XYZ file of C-alpha atoms in Angstrom:
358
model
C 6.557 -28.244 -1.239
C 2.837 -27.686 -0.727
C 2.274 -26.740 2.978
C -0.938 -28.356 4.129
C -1.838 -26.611 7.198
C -1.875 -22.939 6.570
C -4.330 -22.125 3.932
C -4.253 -17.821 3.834
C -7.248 -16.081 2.254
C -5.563 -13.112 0.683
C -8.659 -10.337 0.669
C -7.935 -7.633 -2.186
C -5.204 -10.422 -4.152
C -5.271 -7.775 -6.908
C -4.116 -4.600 -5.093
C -0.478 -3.565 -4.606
C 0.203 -5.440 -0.861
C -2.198 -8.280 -1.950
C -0.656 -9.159 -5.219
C 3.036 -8.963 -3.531
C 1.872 -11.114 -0.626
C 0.140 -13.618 -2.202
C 3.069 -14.243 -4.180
C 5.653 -14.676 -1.340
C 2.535 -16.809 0.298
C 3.416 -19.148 -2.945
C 6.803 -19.103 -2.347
C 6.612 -20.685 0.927
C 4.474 -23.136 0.028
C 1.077 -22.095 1.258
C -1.865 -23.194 -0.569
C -3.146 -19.240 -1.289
C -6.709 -18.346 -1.768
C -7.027 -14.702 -3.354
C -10.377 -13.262 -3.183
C -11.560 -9.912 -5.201
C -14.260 -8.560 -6.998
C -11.901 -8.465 -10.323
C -9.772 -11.505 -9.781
C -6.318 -11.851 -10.646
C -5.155 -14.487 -13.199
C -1.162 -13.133 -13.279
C 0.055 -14.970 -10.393
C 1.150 -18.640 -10.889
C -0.720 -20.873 -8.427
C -2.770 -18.152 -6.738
C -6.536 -20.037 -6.402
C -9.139 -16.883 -7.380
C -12.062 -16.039 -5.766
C -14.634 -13.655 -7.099
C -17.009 -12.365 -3.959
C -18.380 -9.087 -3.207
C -17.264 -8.234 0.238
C -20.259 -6.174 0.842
C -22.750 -8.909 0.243
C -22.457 -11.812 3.219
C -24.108 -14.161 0.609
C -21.752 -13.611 -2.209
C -18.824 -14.284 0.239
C -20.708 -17.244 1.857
C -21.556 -19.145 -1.451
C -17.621 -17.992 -2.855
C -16.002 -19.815 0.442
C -18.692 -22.477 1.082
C -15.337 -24.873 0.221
C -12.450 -23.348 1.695
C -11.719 -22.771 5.441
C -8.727 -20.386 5.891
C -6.478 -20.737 8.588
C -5.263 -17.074 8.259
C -6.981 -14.057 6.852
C -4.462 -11.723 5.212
C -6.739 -8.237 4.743
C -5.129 -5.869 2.299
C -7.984 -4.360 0.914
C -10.219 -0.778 1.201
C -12.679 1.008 -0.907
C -12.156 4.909 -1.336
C -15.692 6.599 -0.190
C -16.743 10.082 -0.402
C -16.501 11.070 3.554
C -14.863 9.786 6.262
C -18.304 8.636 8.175
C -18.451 6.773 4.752
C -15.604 5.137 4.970
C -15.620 4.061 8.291
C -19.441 2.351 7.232
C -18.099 0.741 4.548
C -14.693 -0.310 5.239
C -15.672 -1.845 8.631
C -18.668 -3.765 6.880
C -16.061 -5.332 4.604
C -13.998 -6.735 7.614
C -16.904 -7.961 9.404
C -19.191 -9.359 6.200
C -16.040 -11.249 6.180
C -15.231 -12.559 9.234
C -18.882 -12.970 10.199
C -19.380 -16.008 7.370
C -16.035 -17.612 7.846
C -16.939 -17.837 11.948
C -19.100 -20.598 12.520
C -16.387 -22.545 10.035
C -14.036 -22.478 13.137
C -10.561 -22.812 10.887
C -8.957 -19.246 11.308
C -6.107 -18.764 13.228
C -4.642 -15.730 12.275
C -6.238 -12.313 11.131
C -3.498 -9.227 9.846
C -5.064 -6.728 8.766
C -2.762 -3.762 7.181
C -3.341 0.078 7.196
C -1.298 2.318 6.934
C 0.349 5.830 8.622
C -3.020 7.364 8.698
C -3.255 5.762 12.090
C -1.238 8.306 13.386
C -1.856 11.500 10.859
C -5.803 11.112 10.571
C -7.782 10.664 7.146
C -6.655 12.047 4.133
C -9.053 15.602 4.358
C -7.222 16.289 8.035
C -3.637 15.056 7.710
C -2.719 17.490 5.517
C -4.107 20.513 8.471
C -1.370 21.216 10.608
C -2.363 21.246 14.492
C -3.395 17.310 14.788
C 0.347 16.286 13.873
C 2.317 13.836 15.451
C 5.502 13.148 17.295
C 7.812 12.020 14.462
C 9.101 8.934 14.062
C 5.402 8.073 14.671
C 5.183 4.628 17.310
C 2.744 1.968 17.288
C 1.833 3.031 21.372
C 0.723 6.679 19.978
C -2.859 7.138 21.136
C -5.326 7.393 18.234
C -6.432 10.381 17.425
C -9.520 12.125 18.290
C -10.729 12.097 14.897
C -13.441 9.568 12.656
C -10.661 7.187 11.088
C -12.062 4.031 9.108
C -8.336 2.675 10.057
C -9.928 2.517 13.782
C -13.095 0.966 12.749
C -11.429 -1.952 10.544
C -9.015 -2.825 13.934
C -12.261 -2.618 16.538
C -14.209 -5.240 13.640
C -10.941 -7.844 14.156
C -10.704 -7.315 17.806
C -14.332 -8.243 18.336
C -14.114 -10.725 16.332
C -10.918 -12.427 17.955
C -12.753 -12.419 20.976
C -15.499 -14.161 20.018
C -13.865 -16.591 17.471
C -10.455 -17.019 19.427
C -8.066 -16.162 16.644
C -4.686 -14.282 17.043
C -4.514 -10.846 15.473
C -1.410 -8.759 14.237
C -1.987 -4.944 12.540
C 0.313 -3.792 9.852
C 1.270 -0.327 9.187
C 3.535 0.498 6.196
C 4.083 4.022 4.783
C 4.049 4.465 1.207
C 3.760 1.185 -0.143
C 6.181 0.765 -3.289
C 5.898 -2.085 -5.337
C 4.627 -3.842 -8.704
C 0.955 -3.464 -9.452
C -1.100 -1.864 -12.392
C -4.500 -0.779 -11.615
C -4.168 0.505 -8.142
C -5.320 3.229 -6.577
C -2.232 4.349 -4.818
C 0.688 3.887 -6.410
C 3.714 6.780 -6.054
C 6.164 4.598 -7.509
C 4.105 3.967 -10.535
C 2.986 6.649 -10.723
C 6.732 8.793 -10.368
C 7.722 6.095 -13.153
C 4.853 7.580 -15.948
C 5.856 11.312 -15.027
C 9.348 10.571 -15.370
C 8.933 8.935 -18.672
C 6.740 12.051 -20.087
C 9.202 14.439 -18.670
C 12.272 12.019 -20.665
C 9.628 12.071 -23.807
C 8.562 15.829 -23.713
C 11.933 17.145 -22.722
C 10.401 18.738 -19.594
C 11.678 18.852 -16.178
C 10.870 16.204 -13.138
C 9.559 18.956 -10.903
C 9.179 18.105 -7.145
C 5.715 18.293 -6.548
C 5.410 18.179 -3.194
C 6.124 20.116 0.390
C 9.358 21.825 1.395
C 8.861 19.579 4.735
C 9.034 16.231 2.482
C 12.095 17.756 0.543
C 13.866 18.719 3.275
C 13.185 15.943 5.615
C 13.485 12.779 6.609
C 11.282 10.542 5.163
C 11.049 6.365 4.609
C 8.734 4.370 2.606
C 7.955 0.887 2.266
C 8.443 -2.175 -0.432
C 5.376 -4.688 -0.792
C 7.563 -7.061 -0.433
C 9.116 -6.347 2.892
C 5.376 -5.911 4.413
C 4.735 -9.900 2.774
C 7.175 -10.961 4.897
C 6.428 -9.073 7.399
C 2.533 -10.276 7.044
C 3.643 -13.977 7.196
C 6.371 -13.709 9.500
C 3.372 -12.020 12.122
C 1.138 -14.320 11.818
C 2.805 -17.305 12.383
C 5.140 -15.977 15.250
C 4.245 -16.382 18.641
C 6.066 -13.599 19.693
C 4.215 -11.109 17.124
C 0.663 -12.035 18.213
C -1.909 -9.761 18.886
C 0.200 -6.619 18.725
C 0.172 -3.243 16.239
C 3.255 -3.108 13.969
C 4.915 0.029 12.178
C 6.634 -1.418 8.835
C 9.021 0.323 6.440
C 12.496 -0.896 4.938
C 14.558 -0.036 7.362
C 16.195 2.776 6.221
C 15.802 6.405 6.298
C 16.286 9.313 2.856
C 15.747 12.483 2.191
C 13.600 13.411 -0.766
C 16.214 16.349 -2.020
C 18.322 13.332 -2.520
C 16.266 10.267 -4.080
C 14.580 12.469 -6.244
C 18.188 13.401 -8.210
C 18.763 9.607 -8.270
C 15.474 8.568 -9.513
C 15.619 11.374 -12.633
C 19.006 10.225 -13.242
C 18.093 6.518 -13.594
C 15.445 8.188 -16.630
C 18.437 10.640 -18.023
C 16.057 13.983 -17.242
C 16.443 16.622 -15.490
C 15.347 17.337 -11.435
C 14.372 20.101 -10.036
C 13.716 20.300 -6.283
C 11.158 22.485 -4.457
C 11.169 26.073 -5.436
C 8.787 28.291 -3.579
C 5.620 26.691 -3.648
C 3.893 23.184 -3.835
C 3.242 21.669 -7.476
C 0.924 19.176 -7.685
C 1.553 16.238 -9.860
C -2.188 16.100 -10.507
C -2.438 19.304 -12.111
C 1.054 18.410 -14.151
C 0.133 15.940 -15.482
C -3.638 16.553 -16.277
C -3.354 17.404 -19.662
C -1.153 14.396 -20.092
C -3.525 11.830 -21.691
C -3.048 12.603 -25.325
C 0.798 12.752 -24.795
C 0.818 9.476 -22.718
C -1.171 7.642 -25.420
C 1.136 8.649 -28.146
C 4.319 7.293 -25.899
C 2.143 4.295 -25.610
C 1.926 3.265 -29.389
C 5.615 4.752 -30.060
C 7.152 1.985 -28.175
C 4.338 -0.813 -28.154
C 3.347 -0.203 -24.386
C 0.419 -2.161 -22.531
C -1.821 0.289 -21.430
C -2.696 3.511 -22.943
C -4.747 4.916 -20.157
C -2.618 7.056 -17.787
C -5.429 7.241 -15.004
C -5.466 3.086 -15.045
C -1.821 3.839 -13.847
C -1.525 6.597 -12.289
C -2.693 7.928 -9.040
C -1.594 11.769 -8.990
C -3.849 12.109 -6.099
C -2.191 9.861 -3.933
C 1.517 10.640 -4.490
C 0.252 15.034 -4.157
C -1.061 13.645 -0.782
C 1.713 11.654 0.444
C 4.183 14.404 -0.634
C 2.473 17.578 0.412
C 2.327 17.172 3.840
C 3.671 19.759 5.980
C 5.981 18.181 8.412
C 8.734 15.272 7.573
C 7.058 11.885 8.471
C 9.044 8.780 9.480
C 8.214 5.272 11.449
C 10.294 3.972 14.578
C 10.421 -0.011 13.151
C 12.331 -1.346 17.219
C 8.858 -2.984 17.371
C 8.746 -6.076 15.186
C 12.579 -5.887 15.759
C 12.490 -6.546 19.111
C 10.294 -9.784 18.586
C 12.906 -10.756 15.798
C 11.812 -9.267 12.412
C 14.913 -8.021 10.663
C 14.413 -7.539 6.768
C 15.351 -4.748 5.264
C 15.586 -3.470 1.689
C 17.394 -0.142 0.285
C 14.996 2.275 -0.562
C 16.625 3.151 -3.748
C 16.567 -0.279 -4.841
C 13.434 -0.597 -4.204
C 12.796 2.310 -6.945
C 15.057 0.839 -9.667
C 13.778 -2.555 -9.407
C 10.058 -1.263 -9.662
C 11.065 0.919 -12.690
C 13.052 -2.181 -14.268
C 9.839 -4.292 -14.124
C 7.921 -2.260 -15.260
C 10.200 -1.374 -18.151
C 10.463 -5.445 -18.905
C 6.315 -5.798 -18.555
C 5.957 -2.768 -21.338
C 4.022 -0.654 -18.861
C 6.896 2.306 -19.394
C 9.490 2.636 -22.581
């Protein structure tokens, strides 16, 4: 049943969050706008948009039809420095929500980020001396550092004052969850080392810190943040307030990681010494990965179009265990959760099932 008053622009319908939201959106009977520069044809019933966020006319001529009632934003683009970032990812919110204001139709804007809130951009979280109290809460000042994650927020919060719309932040940790093509993607990514290491006969080395192996640590499903997104934004209770959001449970890595090689049949070996990055493992990879490809009729060929080594080293290489408190949205009455494990197995079983692994 088609639900006539919320239409959602999903920005970035392609990405990882995107994809999984627009597809609960669906679900619930939204009509669901997905805008991108590449857009995505593999969701039933998702209406594509192809606009250039950085170019107010491309957006204004791609939505000259369609006034959104709420403004899912899921999207970022990866620049060289953090100045550059914080240009370029705060022009993309405002391009935005510039053209759609004098249209007067949105409600709602969520924007999600992510735990860089609270550990600073990816060239200083890793520097110990700026870290947080763990588990990291969404009252923790920000930090005195150039974040784009701060410049995206202050673009909606300007905004909502002048246009009068409600606002709700989302910030999951690792996102885990079906999409190929995306920049940062650990569960993917874990899934294409695994099946080298089943293929080669080698070992699924830990790659990262003896903090992350050792500690606790949580992560998040795309689907819990889509209904998380939705449930925000149409909550009265959730309005206009920063939310942490992870499954709802808490692992260690020296455990998961034994589970996760066992659900390949290989072998795991936990951290021994020193930090391994999965970027340098699996470098030298491509030829291997292209053979496993034809040998069992796989989709895609190019590791780097599914992989993102980077991302995963970064995530676990940092040097102190990092964890969210979630009483926030559960104190205005959000209450999913989702086993991390599952989460795992039921991102490797798709992808086995879509071809992207054997």
């Amino acid at each position: 049943m088609e639900n006539k008053e919320n239409v959602a622009l999903v920005v970035g319908a392609t990405g990882i969050t995107g994809s999984n939201l627009a597809e609960e959106l669906i679900a619930q009977g939204w009509i669901t706008y997905g805008l991108s520069r590449n857009p995505n044809s593999n969701i039933s019933g998702l209406r594509s948009i192809k606009a250039d966020l950085l170019n107010e006319q491309s957006l204004m001529d791609a939505l000259n039809e369609i006034s959104p009632t709420h403004i899912y934003f899921t999207t970022w683009m990866r620049n060289d420095t953090e100045e550059e970032n914080i240009r370029v990812n705060s022009m993309l919110v405002r391009n935005l929500l510039n053209v759609l204001s004098p249209k007067k139709s949105v409600k709602h804007v969520a924007l999600v980020t992510g735990l860089k809130h609270y550990l600073g951009p990816f060239d200083a979280y890793v520097k110990q001396g700026i870290l947080p109290e763990t588990p990291v809460r969404e009252e923790h000042p920000r930090l005195s550092l150039p974040n784009f994650y701060y410049a995206q927020e202050d673009e909606v919060y300007k905004a909502s004052e002048r246009d009068g719309f409600t606002w709700s932040i989302h910030r999951p940790h690792t996102v885990i969850g079906y999409a190929v093509g995306n920049l940062m993607n650990m569960g993917t990514t874990l899934a294409l080392y695994a099946s080298i290491c089943k293929e080669t006969g080698r070992k699924f080395i830990w790659p990262g810190s003896e903090a992350q192996w050792n500690g606790i640590s949580d992560v998040t499903d795309a689907k819990v943040l889509a209904k998380q997104l939705v449930w925000a934004s149409t909550t009265e209770a959730a309005k206009n307030q920063a939310f942490n959001i992870t499954n709802g449970d808490v692992f260690r890595w020296k455990w998961l990681w034994k589970r996760l090689a066992d659900w390949f049949g290989i072998e795991a070996e936990g951290f021994n010494e020193s930090i391994k990055p999965l970027e340098k493992e699996l470098e030298n990879d491509q030829p291997i990965w292209k053979e496993i490809a034809k040998k069992y009729n796989l989709k895609e060929e190019n590791l780097e179009r599914l992989s993102s080594a980077w991302h995963t080293d970064l995530d676990l290489g940092r040097p102190l265990e990092v964890m969210c408190d979630m009483s926030g949205s559960r104190k205005s009455g959000f209450t999913n959760y989702q086993s991390t494990e599952d989460s795992f197995i039921e991102l490797f079983q798709r992808l086995k099932a879509e071809k992207i692994i054997p």
